[in-house]
Amino acid sequence: MIEDDSFGLGKFELVRSSEQGMLAQVQRAVGSEDAILFFGWRPHPMNVRYDLEYLTNGDDMFGPNDGEATVLTNTRKGLSAECPNLGALLANLAFTVEAEDIVMSYILDEGLEPRDAATRWLTENGAVLDGWLKVSRPSTVSRTSRRDDCSGSLIHAGQPSAAARTAV
């Protein structure tokens, strides 16, 4: 980018560093109100710590949508068919990069345990949890035919279970 003068950066100097070294330099620059240019990414708690601006129009350099991140949930093949209630929850489950930034900040900056960070975020964002627990289709699995590893489902008989609402 510097050699090609991309984004007008031709007169800048690249200083190689570790992530921790880079973030320490960012903290110093922010503390002294100096401008700093560095490679940032998402999800990462730096996006919560600092008021950042990302370069735009960089699809050629960073990939589609300026290298936009996507958070995905993966499970083993056949899980949703074996556990339809869990499958309904997973179909509704959606994480945003912004949410990941915040939860990572709770863990890395505030020292919360991951479960506590998730609980805090869900408590602060109850509408998201409501959307995850929304049943898109009624369960076709009866209580007696459900496999043992599907018990304790968060969705039962078309409604979020009490355990699902009190887990947060």
mmCIF file of C-alpha atoms in Angstrom:
data_model
loop_
_atom_site.group_PDB
_atom_site.id
_atom_site.type_symbol
_atom_site.label_atom_id
_atom_site.label_comp_id
_atom_site.label_asym_id
_atom_site.label_seq_id
_atom_site.Cartn_x
_atom_site.Cartn_y
_atom_site.Cartn_z
ATOM 1 C CA MET A 1 0.000 0.000 0.000
ATOM 2 C CA ILE A 2 2.807 2.393 0.819
ATOM 3 C CA GLU A 3 4.870 1.497 -2.253
ATOM 4 C CA ASP A 4 1.808 1.934 -4.496
ATOM 5 C CA ASP A 5 0.741 5.131 -2.714
ATOM 6 C CA SER A 6 -2.663 3.530 -2.150
ATOM 7 C CA PHE A 7 -4.938 5.801 -0.134
ATOM 8 C CA GLY A 8 -2.256 8.501 -0.380
ATOM 9 C CA LEU A 9 0.016 6.612 2.024
ATOM 10 C CA GLY A 10 3.173 6.851 -0.115
ATOM 11 C CA LYS A 11 5.025 9.041 2.387
ATOM 12 C CA PHE A 12 4.169 6.862 5.386
ATOM 13 C CA GLU A 13 6.640 4.464 6.989
ATOM 14 C CA LEU A 14 5.648 0.917 7.906
ATOM 15 C CA VAL A 15 6.694 -0.051 11.431
ATOM 16 C CA ARG A 16 6.381 -3.799 11.975
ATOM 17 C CA SER A 17 5.106 -4.818 15.387
ATOM 18 C CA SER A 18 3.169 -7.405 17.325
ATOM 19 C CA GLU A 19 -0.541 -6.884 18.008
ATOM 20 C CA GLN A 20 0.213 -5.894 21.608
ATOM 21 C CA GLY A 21 2.953 -3.470 20.513
ATOM 22 C CA MET A 22 0.663 -1.920 17.928
ATOM 23 C CA LEU A 23 -2.157 -1.458 20.443
ATOM 24 C CA ALA A 24 0.241 0.061 22.987
ATOM 25 C CA GLN A 25 1.302 2.597 20.348
ATOM 26 C CA VAL A 26 -2.361 3.289 19.530
ATOM 27 C CA GLN A 27 -3.059 3.893 23.232
ATOM 28 C CA ARG A 28 -0.136 6.332 23.463
ATOM 29 C CA ALA A 29 -1.308 8.208 20.360
ATOM 30 C CA VAL A 30 -4.899 8.388 21.587
ATOM 31 C CA GLY A 31 -3.743 9.559 25.032
ATOM 32 C CA SER A 32 -1.734 12.401 23.506
ATOM 33 C CA GLU A 33 -4.396 13.135 20.879
ATOM 34 C CA ASP A 34 -1.950 12.344 18.061
ATOM 35 C CA ALA A 35 -3.201 10.863 14.814
ATOM 36 C CA ILE A 36 -2.166 7.283 14.100
ATOM 37 C CA LEU A 37 -2.740 4.951 11.173
ATOM 38 C CA PHE A 38 -2.640 1.201 11.815
ATOM 39 C CA PHE A 39 -4.090 -2.051 10.556
ATOM 40 C CA GLY A 40 -7.251 -2.741 12.522
ATOM 41 C CA TRP A 41 -9.786 -5.526 12.126
ATOM 42 C CA ARG A 42 -13.107 -6.761 13.360
ATOM 43 C CA PRO A 43 -14.179 -8.410 15.512
ATOM 44 C CA HIS A 44 -11.758 -7.106 18.121
ATOM 45 C CA PRO A 45 -12.176 -5.130 21.362
ATOM 46 C CA MET A 46 -10.104 -2.257 19.907
ATOM 47 C CA ASN A 47 -13.345 -1.245 18.175
ATOM 48 C CA VAL A 48 -14.939 -0.677 21.586
ATOM 49 C CA ARG A 49 -11.865 0.919 23.210
ATOM 50 C CA TYR A 50 -11.199 3.504 20.515
ATOM 51 C CA ASP A 51 -13.173 5.706 18.145
ATOM 52 C CA LEU A 52 -11.801 4.230 14.904
ATOM 53 C CA GLU A 53 -12.304 5.112 11.276
ATOM 54 C CA TYR A 54 -11.583 2.448 8.682
ATOM 55 C CA LEU A 55 -10.318 3.185 5.186
ATOM 56 C CA THR A 56 -13.043 2.772 2.571
ATOM 57 C CA ASN A 57 -13.081 1.890 -1.108
ATOM 58 C CA GLY A 58 -10.464 -0.771 -0.490
ATOM 59 C CA ASP A 59 -12.116 -3.832 -2.025
ATOM 60 C CA ASP A 60 -9.069 -4.403 -4.248
ATOM 61 C CA MET A 61 -6.802 -4.292 -1.204
ATOM 62 C CA PHE A 62 -8.925 -5.791 1.586
ATOM 63 C CA GLY A 63 -11.570 -7.863 -0.204
ATOM 64 C CA PRO A 64 -15.302 -7.383 -0.760
ATOM 65 C CA ASN A 65 -16.986 -4.736 1.371
ATOM 66 C CA ASP A 66 -13.594 -3.474 2.541
ATOM 67 C CA GLY A 67 -12.739 -6.873 4.019
ATOM 68 C CA GLU A 68 -15.941 -7.015 6.049
ATOM 69 C CA ALA A 69 -16.031 -9.813 8.632
ATOM 70 C CA THR A 70 -18.871 -12.289 9.018
ATOM 71 C CA VAL A 71 -19.606 -14.316 12.145
ATOM 72 C CA LEU A 72 -20.972 -17.796 11.419
ATOM 73 C CA THR A 73 -22.273 -20.669 13.541
ATOM 74 C CA ASN A 74 -21.351 -24.189 12.416
ATOM 75 C CA THR A 75 -22.619 -27.518 13.717
ATOM 76 C CA ARG A 76 -22.158 -31.102 12.723
ATOM 77 C CA LYS A 77 -24.127 -32.461 9.782
ATOM 78 C CA GLY A 78 -27.598 -33.709 10.737
ATOM 79 C CA LEU A 79 -27.803 -32.017 14.143
ATOM 80 C CA SER A 80 -30.837 -29.871 13.270
ATOM 81 C CA ALA A 81 -32.693 -32.878 11.859
ATOM 82 C CA GLU A 82 -31.943 -34.945 14.970
ATOM 83 C CA CYS A 83 -32.859 -32.095 17.335
ATOM 84 C CA PRO A 84 -35.521 -29.952 15.603
ATOM 85 C CA ASN A 85 -35.974 -27.607 18.561
ATOM 86 C CA LEU A 86 -32.258 -26.940 18.670
ATOM 87 C CA GLY A 87 -32.338 -26.592 14.879
ATOM 88 C CA ALA A 88 -35.012 -23.885 15.192
ATOM 89 C CA LEU A 89 -32.834 -22.014 17.688
ATOM 90 C CA LEU A 90 -29.766 -22.339 15.450
ATOM 91 C CA ALA A 91 -31.735 -21.116 12.429
ATOM 92 C CA ASN A 92 -32.587 -17.944 14.376
ATOM 93 C CA LEU A 93 -29.144 -17.522 15.931
ATOM 94 C CA ALA A 94 -27.266 -14.622 14.408
ATOM 95 C CA PHE A 95 -24.204 -12.848 15.761
ATOM 96 C CA THR A 96 -23.056 -9.470 14.570
ATOM 97 C CA VAL A 97 -19.488 -8.269 14.377
ATOM 98 C CA GLU A 98 -20.468 -5.398 16.690
ATOM 99 C CA ALA A 99 -21.736 -7.855 19.307
ATOM 100 C CA GLU A 100 -18.511 -9.849 19.034
ATOM 101 C CA ASP A 101 -16.490 -6.641 19.537
ATOM 102 C CA ILE A 102 -18.411 -5.910 22.739
ATOM 103 C CA VAL A 103 -18.332 -9.424 24.189
ATOM 104 C CA MET A 104 -14.595 -9.670 23.456
ATOM 105 C CA SER A 105 -14.130 -6.337 25.248
ATOM 106 C CA TYR A 106 -16.013 -7.622 28.291
ATOM 107 C CA ILE A 107 -13.635 -10.601 28.429
ATOM 108 C CA LEU A 108 -10.306 -8.990 27.503
ATOM 109 C CA ASP A 109 -10.751 -5.454 28.863
ATOM 110 C CA GLU A 110 -13.018 -6.006 31.857
ATOM 111 C CA GLY A 111 -11.848 -9.494 32.827
ATOM 112 C CA LEU A 112 -15.245 -11.177 32.736
ATOM 113 C CA GLU A 113 -15.428 -14.926 32.259
ATOM 114 C CA PRO A 114 -16.874 -15.814 28.818
ATOM 115 C CA ARG A 115 -20.167 -17.081 30.283
ATOM 116 C CA ASP A 116 -20.545 -13.891 32.349
ATOM 117 C CA ALA A 117 -19.713 -11.745 29.316
ATOM 118 C CA ALA A 118 -22.343 -13.551 27.237
ATOM 119 C CA THR A 119 -24.910 -13.240 30.025
ATOM 120 C CA ARG A 120 -24.223 -9.517 30.369
ATOM 121 C CA TRP A 121 -24.525 -8.936 26.628
ATOM 122 C CA LEU A 122 -27.768 -10.926 26.404
ATOM 123 C CA THR A 123 -29.201 -9.062 29.405
ATOM 124 C CA GLU A 124 -28.361 -5.744 27.739
ATOM 125 C CA ASN A 125 -29.768 -6.926 24.384
ATOM 126 C CA GLY A 126 -32.924 -8.807 25.328
ATOM 127 C CA ALA A 127 -34.603 -8.197 21.977
ATOM 128 C CA VAL A 128 -31.842 -10.194 20.287
ATOM 129 C CA LEU A 129 -32.472 -13.105 22.647
ATOM 130 C CA ASP A 130 -36.217 -12.870 21.964
ATOM 131 C CA GLY A 131 -35.471 -13.177 18.240
ATOM 132 C CA TRP A 132 -33.246 -16.197 18.794
ATOM 133 C CA LEU A 133 -35.946 -17.918 20.846
ATOM 134 C CA LYS A 134 -38.716 -17.150 18.355
ATOM 135 C CA VAL A 135 -40.051 -20.398 17.005
ATOM 136 C CA SER A 136 -40.157 -20.428 13.248
ATOM 137 C CA ARG A 137 -41.894 -23.788 13.130
ATOM 138 C CA PRO A 138 -43.601 -25.881 15.797
ATOM 139 C CA SER A 139 -41.685 -28.863 17.087
ATOM 140 C CA THR A 140 -42.560 -32.144 15.440
ATOM 141 C CA VAL A 141 -40.722 -34.170 18.049
ATOM 142 C CA SER A 142 -42.754 -35.499 20.931
ATOM 143 C CA ARG A 143 -41.339 -35.572 24.427
ATOM 144 C CA THR A 144 -41.148 -39.364 24.363
ATOM 145 C CA SER A 145 -39.498 -39.676 20.952
ATOM 146 C CA ARG A 146 -36.870 -36.974 21.448
ATOM 147 C CA ARG A 147 -33.332 -38.315 21.698
ATOM 148 C CA ASP A 148 -31.609 -38.047 25.067
ATOM 149 C CA ASP A 149 -28.978 -35.652 23.716
ATOM 150 C CA CYS A 150 -31.760 -33.263 22.670
ATOM 151 C CA SER A 151 -33.320 -33.010 26.115
ATOM 152 C CA GLY A 152 -33.220 -29.715 27.921
ATOM 153 C CA SER A 153 -34.258 -27.939 24.750
ATOM 154 C CA LEU A 154 -34.588 -24.192 24.829
ATOM 155 C CA ILE A 155 -37.789 -24.352 22.781
ATOM 156 C CA HIS A 156 -40.650 -26.679 23.701
ATOM 157 C CA ALA A 157 -44.133 -26.921 22.235
ATOM 158 C CA GLY A 158 -43.624 -23.839 20.118
ATOM 159 C CA GLN A 159 -42.611 -21.518 22.970
ATOM 160 C CA PRO A 160 -39.314 -20.628 24.627
ATOM 161 C CA SER A 161 -38.864 -22.772 27.714
ATOM 162 C CA ALA A 162 -38.620 -21.253 31.163
ATOM 163 C CA ALA A 163 -34.999 -22.426 31.237
ATOM 164 C CA ALA A 164 -34.263 -20.380 28.130
ATOM 165 C CA ARG A 165 -35.638 -17.164 29.599
ATOM 166 C CA THR A 166 -34.064 -17.662 33.033
ATOM 167 C CA ALA A 167 -30.670 -18.720 31.659
ATOM 168 C CA VAL A 168 -29.916 -15.054 31.146
#
